[in-house]
Amino acid sequence: MISTKLHTAINDQINAELWSAYLYLSMSMDAEAKGFKGVANWFYVQWLEEQDHARILMNYLNSRDAKVTLKPIEPVRTEWDSVLEMFTETLRHEKVVTGLINNLAAIAAEDHDFASSNMLVWFVNEQVEEEESAREMIFATESVEGNKYGMYQLDKELAARVYTQASPLASSAE
Ligand code: FEO
């Protein structure tokens, strides 16, 4: 049985993942409004991925006979000064999420809840990738700063990003 402490923390994490999804959707809409269709696509894929993260956690609680309790999603920012600022905020936010995931892993370890620890390994690894990809986007955007044609090319590249369902969902019966 999952502990009350971990059950509450995973419910909170579901909310945090949905908030992340909403944040990236907001960035996508702001980028679209400013004419950066590729950047908008990059963040739209991010919004889909964050919903997967929430879904994995919801499936997990259900599988442990622990109720999912959805909470309101707090408002998100709706405007950014530049694409670079969006990616900088993405990295800052993902570092916060890494801390939240580490906290879940610490509770599972304290509880000797090996099933939860095992489930959380995917999230621990995912956060390494999330931070790395945000850093790459910051580097790419900084590289073309002040160069409109470079930004146009980068935007075209980001239009090619495609969504792939998270592996824990792809292998589940859902
Ligand atoms: Fe759900 Fe971007 O981590």
Short mmCIF file of C-alpha atoms and ligand atoms in Angstrom, two decimals:
data_model
loop_
_atom_site.label_atom_id
_atom_site.label_comp_id
_atom_site.label_asym_id
_atom_site.label_seq_id
_atom_site.Cartn_x
_atom_site.Cartn_y
_atom_site.Cartn_z
CA MET A 1 0.00 0.00 0.00
CA ILE A 2 1.19 3.47 -0.87
CA SER A 3 1.77 5.81 2.11
CA THR A 4 -0.49 8.82 2.65
CA LYS A 5 2.54 11.08 2.36
CA LEU A 6 3.52 9.71 -1.05
CA HIS A 7 -0.11 9.56 -2.22
CA THR A 8 -0.52 13.28 -1.43
CA ALA A 9 2.82 14.16 -3.01
CA ILE A 10 1.98 12.30 -6.25
CA ASN A 11 -1.42 14.02 -6.41
CA ASP A 12 0.42 17.34 -6.05
CA GLN A 13 2.83 16.27 -8.78
CA ILE A 14 -0.07 15.54 -11.14
CA ASN A 15 -1.14 19.13 -10.61
CA ALA A 16 2.44 20.35 -11.18
CA GLU A 17 2.67 18.41 -14.45
CA LEU A 18 -0.65 19.82 -15.65
CA TRP A 19 0.50 23.31 -14.66
CA SER A 20 3.70 22.71 -16.68
CA ALA A 21 1.56 21.61 -19.62
CA TYR A 22 -0.47 24.81 -19.37
CA LEU A 23 2.68 26.96 -19.09
CA TYR A 24 4.09 25.46 -22.29
CA LEU A 25 0.77 25.80 -24.10
CA SER A 26 0.81 29.46 -23.12
CA MET A 27 4.35 29.84 -24.50
CA SER A 28 3.21 28.08 -27.68
CA MET A 29 0.33 30.51 -28.13
CA ASP A 30 2.55 33.54 -27.46
CA ALA A 31 5.15 32.28 -29.98
CA GLU A 32 2.42 31.67 -32.55
CA ALA A 33 1.04 35.18 -32.04
CA LYS A 34 4.53 36.59 -32.67
CA GLY A 35 5.00 34.65 -35.90
CA PHE A 36 7.39 31.97 -34.60
CA LYS A 37 5.52 28.91 -35.84
CA GLY A 38 8.41 26.52 -35.23
CA VAL A 39 8.90 27.70 -31.64
CA ALA A 40 5.13 27.39 -31.19
CA ASN A 41 5.37 23.80 -32.41
CA TRP A 42 8.26 23.04 -30.04
CA PHE A 43 6.21 24.21 -27.06
CA TYR A 44 3.07 22.50 -28.34
CA VAL A 45 4.94 19.18 -28.29
CA GLN A 46 6.10 20.08 -24.79
CA TRP A 47 2.45 20.60 -23.75
CA LEU A 48 1.55 17.14 -25.04
CA GLU A 49 4.51 15.55 -23.24
CA GLU A 50 3.60 17.17 -19.92
CA GLN A 51 0.10 15.75 -20.21
CA ASP A 52 1.71 12.33 -20.67
CA HIS A 53 3.67 12.87 -17.45
CA ALA A 54 0.43 13.60 -15.58
CA ARG A 55 -1.24 10.57 -17.19
CA ILE A 56 1.57 8.23 -16.13
CA LEU A 57 1.18 9.37 -12.52
CA MET A 58 -2.62 9.09 -12.68
CA ASN A 59 -2.36 5.55 -14.08
CA TYR A 60 0.10 4.69 -11.33
CA LEU A 61 -2.11 5.92 -8.48
CA ASN A 62 -5.06 4.05 -9.97
CA SER A 63 -2.98 0.89 -10.20
CA ARG A 64 -2.11 1.22 -6.51
CA ASP A 65 -5.78 1.66 -5.52
CA ALA A 66 -5.07 5.28 -4.52
CA LYS A 67 -7.55 7.93 -5.63
CA VAL A 68 -6.50 10.68 -8.03
CA THR A 69 -7.72 14.04 -6.75
CA LEU A 70 -7.51 16.81 -9.30
CA LYS A 71 -6.95 20.34 -8.08
CA PRO A 72 -7.39 23.68 -9.86
CA ILE A 73 -4.64 24.72 -12.25
CA GLU A 74 -3.15 28.05 -11.19
CA PRO A 75 -2.86 30.78 -13.84
CA VAL A 76 0.26 30.95 -16.00
CA ARG A 77 2.14 33.82 -17.56
CA THR A 78 0.87 34.69 -21.03
CA GLU A 79 3.55 36.93 -22.54
CA TRP A 80 7.33 36.78 -22.97
CA ASP A 81 9.72 39.43 -24.28
CA SER A 82 11.64 37.03 -26.51
CA VAL A 83 12.07 33.40 -27.51
CA LEU A 84 15.26 33.32 -25.45
CA GLU A 85 13.27 34.35 -22.39
CA MET A 86 10.84 31.47 -23.00
CA PHE A 87 13.64 28.92 -23.10
CA THR A 88 15.36 30.47 -20.09
CA GLU A 89 12.13 30.19 -18.13
CA THR A 90 11.75 26.60 -19.39
CA LEU A 91 15.12 25.63 -17.92
CA ARG A 92 14.39 27.42 -14.64
CA HIS A 93 11.02 25.66 -14.40
CA GLU A 94 12.41 22.23 -15.26
CA LYS A 95 14.99 22.58 -12.49
CA VAL A 96 12.13 23.16 -10.05
CA VAL A 97 10.35 20.06 -11.40
CA THR A 98 13.56 18.04 -10.98
CA GLY A 99 13.52 19.02 -7.31
CA LEU A 100 9.90 17.88 -6.99
CA ILE A 101 10.67 14.52 -8.63
CA ASN A 102 13.70 14.03 -6.38
CA ASN A 103 11.46 14.69 -3.41
CA LEU A 104 9.02 12.00 -4.56
CA ALA A 105 11.91 9.57 -5.02
CA ALA A 106 13.15 10.40 -1.51
CA ILE A 107 9.72 9.70 0.03
CA ALA A 108 9.43 6.39 -1.86
CA ALA A 109 12.90 5.41 -0.62
CA GLU A 110 12.02 6.36 2.99
CA ASP A 111 8.86 4.24 2.69
CA HIS A 112 10.79 1.28 1.23
CA ASP A 113 8.13 1.46 -1.49
CA PHE A 114 10.11 -0.26 -4.22
CA ALA A 115 7.28 -0.23 -6.77
CA SER A 116 7.04 3.56 -6.48
CA SER A 117 10.82 3.93 -6.60
CA ASN A 118 10.84 1.86 -9.77
CA MET A 119 8.07 3.93 -11.39
CA LEU A 120 9.91 7.16 -10.51
CA VAL A 121 13.16 6.10 -12.21
CA TRP A 122 11.56 7.04 -15.55
CA PHE A 123 10.84 10.55 -14.23
CA VAL A 124 14.35 10.97 -12.81
CA ASN A 125 15.81 10.16 -16.23
CA GLU A 126 13.23 12.28 -18.02
CA GLN A 127 14.25 15.33 -15.98
CA VAL A 128 17.86 14.94 -17.11
CA GLU A 129 16.58 15.07 -20.71
CA GLU A 130 14.21 17.97 -20.01
CA GLU A 131 17.00 20.13 -18.57
CA GLU A 132 19.40 19.15 -21.34
CA SER A 133 16.95 20.02 -24.11
CA ALA A 134 16.12 23.40 -22.50
CA ARG A 135 19.86 24.16 -22.27
CA GLU A 136 20.27 23.23 -25.95
CA MET A 137 17.45 25.57 -26.89
CA ILE A 138 19.01 28.42 -24.90
CA PHE A 139 22.34 27.81 -26.66
CA ALA A 140 20.68 27.67 -30.09
CA THR A 141 18.69 30.85 -29.48
CA GLU A 142 21.69 32.72 -28.08
CA SER A 143 23.70 31.68 -31.14
CA VAL A 144 21.35 33.54 -33.47
CA GLU A 145 20.65 36.52 -31.23
CA GLY A 146 20.32 39.70 -33.28
CA ASN A 147 20.37 37.71 -36.52
CA LYS A 148 16.89 37.68 -38.03
CA TYR A 149 17.74 35.20 -40.77
CA GLY A 150 19.35 32.87 -38.23
CA MET A 151 16.22 33.05 -36.10
CA TYR A 152 14.11 32.32 -39.17
CA GLN A 153 16.21 29.21 -39.87
CA LEU A 154 16.07 28.06 -36.24
CA ASP A 155 12.30 28.54 -36.24
CA LYS A 156 12.06 26.34 -39.33
CA GLU A 157 14.13 23.64 -37.61
CA LEU A 158 11.91 23.67 -34.53
CA ALA A 159 8.86 23.17 -36.74
CA ALA A 160 10.15 19.63 -37.35
CA ARG A 161 9.85 18.51 -33.72
CA VAL A 162 7.31 15.70 -33.42
CA TYR A 163 5.47 14.33 -30.43
CA THR A 164 6.18 10.77 -29.37
CA GLN A 165 4.10 9.20 -26.65
CA ALA A 166 6.03 8.63 -23.41
CA SER A 167 7.27 5.04 -23.21
CA PRO A 168 5.41 4.09 -19.98
CA LEU A 169 2.14 4.92 -21.77
CA ALA A 170 3.11 3.25 -25.03
CA SER A 171 3.73 -0.02 -23.18
CA SER A 172 0.57 0.19 -21.06
CA ALA A 173 -2.86 -1.14 -22.00
CA GLU A 174 -4.26 2.45 -22.24
FE1 FEO B 1 7.06 16.88 -16.66
FE2 FEO B 1 8.89 18.93 -18.11
O1 FEO B 1 8.68 17.64 -16.81
#
